[in-house]
């Protein structure tokens, strides 16, 4: 089994640039995170883009869709900014039915001490191995199906639109 | 849905004690880790013991078994030292069939900067939500069923005894 | 002996705000940093302002000057953004001759794992105890007198304008 | 001006060894710490030994003395375990009068997130540049002369034996 990780940027991978005091993108932290996790899964990482998800256009989403469709691997993780993660999940979810795709990201950059990124990557890797085909978001320790999730603008957390839990 | 986390100690929760230079147990780091993860799952944490897994006896394992059996929640995570994690998984796995139980831990204490603990907790929480009833170990980004896993003494990593993957 | 620390903001104290993805000021990290350092010096901390040093005006500098003059303590550290740290040092240095004042800051926020802030605070505290009266900048492991220092815009490092070292 | 750093081990440089769960010595973290500090001082680092200071014998102390005497640089920092740091300071202090030597260490390993090591190194580097010839200990944000310092076994902190402060 091989898992493909498609990197698109987002808070997850932001770094502090000393000279300007700005948060910027350099290289993805995913390889370093997997090493720290002593992860033994066979993983292929591909950086598609390094952008804020607010800057993501239809062009970018089509490019992601293309890469998912053409991927030999049927287990795919996409690292993504949280602001438009739901939109990309919906776009992919309505068009891909034969793979397990999990989008994840972070509320705080991994390079910060207090990031949720390492936890979220662990969570996404577990869900992508265990969930049936479909497109999901893995955030806040939970998974959400692409057609029943929104980001709460006030709390910054992801939540279901309709509560399907009978418990 | 509620997940129960049973804390038993292990490397995961070890801390550095300044005055003696020893690695010791104080309180579990699990609540702090869940907060950092912005975890929104309903979770009940219970510390059963705080010991090295090399010090774990039949008495301790019976106590863990008891708590799993009596737990109202059918999704249970057990934090555990890695040295005898397989033994405890086998002990529980042969006797509990109606719950999803995931054992996890860490190779490096969470209090160290370079720990795999946060990643592993994210992974364990995802597996406990998505896997069918059974007893599993979640380490190195993977899950293992209780009856097909060993810790490789040379690498420190967990691995299957028999390779069941057809891929 | 008592050391006074006047907090003015700067990169040193910036934090990541999850909801907006901006770097912002909340409370100063100085007390937490001193605790981690197991610092046993008698220290009084006073937050004067929490601003970017690019936003610092004559009004702000006069306020800092006033606080330095009126301070009972004659050993004073000022945490300050690096962009205009030299300007504030010159302003204070030309007017205060009877106290030891050390300005310091950070190139990377303390809340980031890779910050120089803790090191710089240790350095500033040592210089303020050991240097004769005067106004200094403590950055990059060195001290600079207020009238012979500039920030190198290309490297981000502080350096002497005239080389006084005979060695 | 050049500062020499003599590395002898101590808590400062301890690391966690995954396979055994022990705290051990590998390479010193000093170069990494100086890089993070954006330190611009000309520094020569030499690792003399990597041992617990409880294991330090007369043989080791003579070796350190020899290196200090033969050092071309007259500003020397010695990283050292805290348990016998006072003993080594006294040994050196009674025999070397023409150089500034500062011993420092840490109560928590640098590799741990909560270490005082980076702060202490910044402090030691500042004191070695600003103090007159003599042998000192730099810990807890303070400096101590070699003949008036002890480690408080209860608190783990360094303190003067006789209080010389008139303030």
Coordinates of N, CA, C and O in Angstrom, one line a residue, chain C residues 55-143:
Chain C
X55 N 6.2 51.3 14.0 CA 5.1 52.2 14.3 C 5.5 53.1 15.5 O 4.7 53.9 16.0
X56 N 6.7 53.0 15.9 CA 7.1 53.8 17.1 C 7.4 55.3 16.7 O 8.2 55.5 15.8
X57 N 6.8 56.2 17.4 CA 6.9 57.6 17.1 C 7.7 58.3 18.2 O 8.1 57.7 19.2
X58 N 7.9 59.6 18.0 CA 8.6 60.4 19.0 C 7.8 60.4 20.3 O 8.4 60.4 21.4
X59 N 6.5 60.3 20.2 CA 5.7 60.3 21.4 C 6.0 59.0 22.2 O 6.2 59.1 23.4
X60 N 6.1 57.9 21.5 CA 6.5 56.6 22.2 C 7.9 56.7 22.8 O 8.1 56.3 23.9
X61 N 8.8 57.2 22.0 CA 10.2 57.3 22.5 C 10.3 58.2 23.8 O 11.1 58.0 24.7
X62 N 9.6 59.3 23.7 CA 9.6 60.2 24.9 C 9.0 59.5 26.1 O 9.5 59.7 27.2
X63 N 8.0 58.7 25.9 CA 7.4 57.9 27.0 C 8.4 56.9 27.6 O 8.5 56.8 28.8
X64 N 9.2 56.3 26.7 CA 10.2 55.3 27.2 C 11.3 56.1 27.9 O 11.7 55.7 29.0
X65 N 11.7 57.2 27.4 CA 12.7 58.1 28.1 C 12.3 58.4 29.5 O 13.1 58.3 30.4
X66 N 11.1 58.9 29.5 CA 10.5 59.3 30.8 C 10.5 58.1 31.8 O 11.0 58.3 33.0
X67 N 10.1 56.9 31.4 CA 10.1 55.8 32.3 C 11.5 55.4 32.7 O 11.7 55.0 33.9
X68 N 12.5 55.5 31.8 CA 13.9 55.2 32.2 C 14.4 56.2 33.2 O 15.0 55.9 34.2
X69 N 14.1 57.5 33.0 CA 14.5 58.6 33.9 C 13.9 58.4 35.3 O 14.6 58.5 36.3
X70 N 12.6 58.1 35.3 CA 11.9 58.0 36.6 C 12.1 56.6 37.3 O 11.7 56.5 38.5
X71 N 12.7 55.7 36.6 CA 12.9 54.4 37.2 C 13.8 54.4 38.4 O 14.9 55.0 38.4
X72 N 13.4 53.8 39.5 CA 14.3 53.8 40.7 C 15.5 52.9 40.4 O 16.6 53.1 40.9
X73 N 15.3 51.9 39.6 CA 16.3 50.9 39.2 C 17.3 51.6 38.2 O 16.9 52.2 37.3
X74 N 18.6 51.3 38.4 CA 19.5 51.9 37.4 C 20.1 50.8 36.4 O 21.0 51.1 35.7
X75 N 19.4 49.7 36.5 CA 19.7 48.6 35.5 C 18.4 48.3 34.8 O 17.5 47.8 35.4
X76 N 18.3 48.7 33.5 CA 17.1 48.6 32.7 C 17.3 47.9 31.4 O 18.2 48.2 30.7
X77 N 16.4 46.9 31.2 CA 16.3 46.2 29.9 C 15.1 46.7 29.1 O 14.0 46.8 29.7
X78 N 15.2 47.0 27.8 CA 14.0 47.4 27.0 C 13.9 46.3 25.9 O 14.8 46.2 25.1
X79 N 12.8 45.6 25.9 CA 12.5 44.8 24.7 C 11.9 45.6 23.6 O 11.0 46.4 23.9
X80 N 12.3 45.4 22.4 CA 12.1 46.4 21.3 C 12.2 45.7 20.0 O 13.0 44.8 19.8
X81 N 11.3 46.1 19.0 CA 11.5 45.6 17.7 C 12.8 46.0 17.1 O 13.4 47.0 17.5
X82 N 13.3 45.2 16.2 CA 14.7 45.4 15.7 C 14.8 46.5 14.7 O 15.8 47.1 14.5
X83 N 13.7 46.8 14.0 CA 13.7 47.8 12.8 C 14.2 49.2 13.3 O 14.9 49.8 12.5
X84 N 13.7 49.6 14.4 CA 14.1 51.0 14.8 C 14.8 51.0 16.2 O 14.8 52.0 16.9
X85 N 15.3 49.8 16.6 CA 16.0 49.7 17.9 C 17.2 50.7 18.0 O 17.4 51.3 19.0
X86 N 17.9 50.8 16.9 CA 19.0 51.7 16.9 C 18.6 53.2 17.1 O 19.2 53.9 17.9
X87 N 17.5 53.6 16.5 CA 17.0 54.9 16.7 C 16.6 55.2 18.1 O 17.0 56.3 18.7
X88 N 15.9 54.3 18.8 CA 15.6 54.4 20.2 C 16.8 54.4 21.1 O 16.9 55.2 22.0
X89 N 17.8 53.6 20.7 CA 19.0 53.6 21.5 C 19.7 54.9 21.5 O 20.2 55.4 22.5
X90 N 19.8 55.5 20.3 CA 20.4 56.8 20.1 C 19.7 57.9 20.9 O 20.3 58.7 21.5
X91 N 18.4 57.8 20.8 CA 17.5 58.8 21.5 C 17.8 58.8 23.0 O 18.0 59.8 23.6
X92 N 17.8 57.6 23.5 CA 18.0 57.4 25.0 C 19.5 57.7 25.3 O 19.8 58.4 26.3
X93 N 20.4 57.2 24.5 CA 21.8 57.3 24.8 C 22.3 58.7 24.9 O 23.2 59.0 25.7
X94 N 21.7 59.6 24.1 CA 22.2 61.0 24.2 C 21.6 61.8 25.4 O 22.1 62.9 25.7
X95 N 20.7 61.2 26.1 CA 20.0 61.9 27.2 C 20.2 61.2 28.6 O 19.9 61.9 29.6
X96 N 20.6 59.9 28.6 CA 20.7 59.3 29.9 C 22.1 58.8 30.0 O 22.6 58.0 29.2
X97 N 22.8 59.2 31.1 CA 24.2 58.8 31.2 C 24.4 58.1 32.6 O 25.5 57.6 32.8
X98 N 23.4 58.1 33.4 CA 23.7 57.6 34.8 C 23.0 56.2 35.1 O 22.9 55.8 36.2
X99 N 22.7 55.5 34.0 CA 22.1 54.2 34.2 C 22.6 53.3 33.1 O 23.2 53.7 32.1
X100 N 22.5 52.0 33.4 CA 22.9 51.0 32.4 C 21.6 50.5 31.7 O 20.7 49.9 32.4
X101 N 21.4 50.8 30.4 CA 20.2 50.5 29.7 C 20.6 49.6 28.5 O 21.5 49.9 27.7
X102 N 19.9 48.4 28.4 CA 20.2 47.5 27.4 C 19.0 47.2 26.6 O 18.0 46.7 27.1
X103 N 19.0 47.5 25.3 CA 17.9 47.2 24.4 C 18.1 45.8 23.8 O 19.2 45.5 23.3
X104 N 17.1 45.0 23.7 CA 17.2 43.7 23.0 C 15.9 43.4 22.4 O 14.9 44.0 22.6
X105 N 15.9 42.3 21.5 CA 14.7 41.9 20.8 C 14.9 40.6 20.2 O 15.7 39.8 20.8
X106 N 14.3 40.3 19.1 CA 14.4 39.0 18.5 C 14.2 39.1 17.0 O 13.4 40.0 16.5
X107 N 14.8 38.2 16.2 CA 14.6 38.2 14.8 C 13.4 37.3 14.5 O 12.8 37.4 13.4
X108 N 13.1 36.4 15.4 CA 12.0 35.4 15.2 C 11.2 35.4 16.5 O 11.8 35.4 17.6
X109 N 9.9 35.4 16.4 CA 9.1 35.5 17.6 C 9.4 34.3 18.6 O 9.7 33.2 18.2
X110 N 9.4 34.7 19.9 CA 9.7 33.7 20.9 C 8.7 32.4 20.8 O 9.1 31.3 21.0
X111 N 7.5 32.7 20.4 CA 6.5 31.6 20.3 C 6.9 30.6 19.2 O 6.3 29.5 19.2
X112 N 7.7 31.0 18.3 CA 8.2 30.1 17.3 C 9.3 29.2 17.9 O 10.1 29.7 18.7
X113 N 9.4 28.0 17.5 CA 10.4 27.1 18.0 C 11.9 27.6 17.8 O 12.8 27.4 18.6
X114 N 12.1 28.3 16.7 CA 13.5 28.6 16.3 C 13.9 30.0 16.6 O 14.7 30.6 16.0
X115 N 13.3 30.5 17.7 CA 13.6 31.9 18.1 C 15.0 32.1 18.7 O 15.5 31.3 19.4
X116 N 15.5 33.3 18.5 CA 16.7 33.8 19.2 C 16.4 34.5 20.5 O 17.2 35.0 21.2
X117 N 15.1 34.6 20.8 CA 14.6 35.5 21.9 C 15.2 35.1 23.3 O 15.6 35.9 24.1
X118 N 15.1 33.8 23.6 CA 15.6 33.3 25.0 C 17.1 33.6 25.1 O 17.5 34.1 26.2
X119 N 17.8 33.3 24.1 CA 19.3 33.6 24.1 C 19.5 35.1 24.3 O 20.3 35.5 25.2
X120 N 18.8 35.9 23.6 CA 19.0 37.3 23.6 C 18.6 37.9 25.0 O 19.3 38.8 25.5
X121 N 17.6 37.4 25.6 CA 17.2 37.8 27.0 C 18.3 37.5 28.0 O 18.6 38.3 28.8
X122 N 18.8 36.3 27.9 CA 19.9 35.9 28.8 C 21.1 36.8 28.6 O 21.8 37.2 29.6
X123 N 21.4 37.1 27.3 CA 22.5 38.0 27.0 C 22.3 39.4 27.6 O 23.2 40.0 28.2
X124 N 21.1 39.9 27.4 CA 20.8 41.3 27.8 C 20.9 41.4 29.4 O 21.4 42.4 29.9
X125 N 20.4 40.3 30.0 CA 20.4 40.3 31.5 C 21.8 40.3 32.0 O 22.1 40.9 33.0
X126 N 22.7 39.6 31.3 CA 24.1 39.5 31.8 C 24.8 40.9 31.5 O 25.4 41.4 32.4
X127 N 24.5 41.5 30.4 CA 25.2 42.7 30.1 C 24.7 43.8 31.0 O 25.5 44.7 31.5
X128 N 23.4 43.8 31.3 CA 22.9 44.9 32.2 C 23.5 44.9 33.6 O 23.6 45.9 34.3
X129 N 23.9 43.7 34.0 CA 24.5 43.5 35.3 C 26.0 43.8 35.3 O 26.6 44.2 36.3
X130 N 26.7 43.7 34.1 CA 28.1 43.8 34.1 C 28.7 45.0 33.4 O 29.9 45.3 33.5
X131 N 27.9 45.7 32.7 CA 28.4 46.8 31.9 C 28.3 48.1 32.7 O 27.4 48.3 33.5
X132 N 29.3 49.1 32.5 CA 29.2 50.4 33.1 C 28.0 51.2 32.6 O 27.4 50.8 31.6
X133 N 27.7 52.3 33.2 CA 26.5 53.1 32.8 C 26.7 53.4 31.3 O 27.8 53.7 30.8
X134 N 25.5 53.5 30.6 CA 25.5 53.7 29.2 C 24.3 53.1 28.6 O 23.6 52.3 29.3
X135 N 24.1 53.3 27.3 CA 23.0 52.7 26.6 C 23.5 51.8 25.5 O 24.4 52.2 24.7
X136 N 23.1 50.5 25.5 CA 23.6 49.5 24.7 C 22.5 48.7 23.9 O 21.4 48.7 24.4
X137 N 22.9 48.1 22.9 CA 22.0 47.1 22.2 C 22.7 45.7 22.4 O 23.9 45.6 22.2
X138 N 21.9 44.7 22.8 CA 22.4 43.4 22.9 C 21.7 42.5 21.9 O 20.5 42.2 22.0
X139 N 22.4 42.2 20.8 CA 21.8 41.3 19.8 C 23.0 40.5 19.2 O 24.1 40.9 19.2
X140 N 22.7 39.3 18.6 CA 23.6 38.5 17.9 C 24.8 38.1 18.9 O 25.9 37.9 18.4
X141 N 24.5 37.9 20.2 CA 25.5 37.5 21.1 C 26.5 38.6 21.5 O 27.4 38.4 22.3
X142 N 26.3 39.8 21.0 CA 27.2 40.9 21.2 C 26.5 42.1 21.9 O 25.3 42.2 21.9
X143 N 27.3 43.0 22.4 CA 26.8 44.3 22.8 C 27.4 45.4 21.9 O 28.5 45.3 21.4

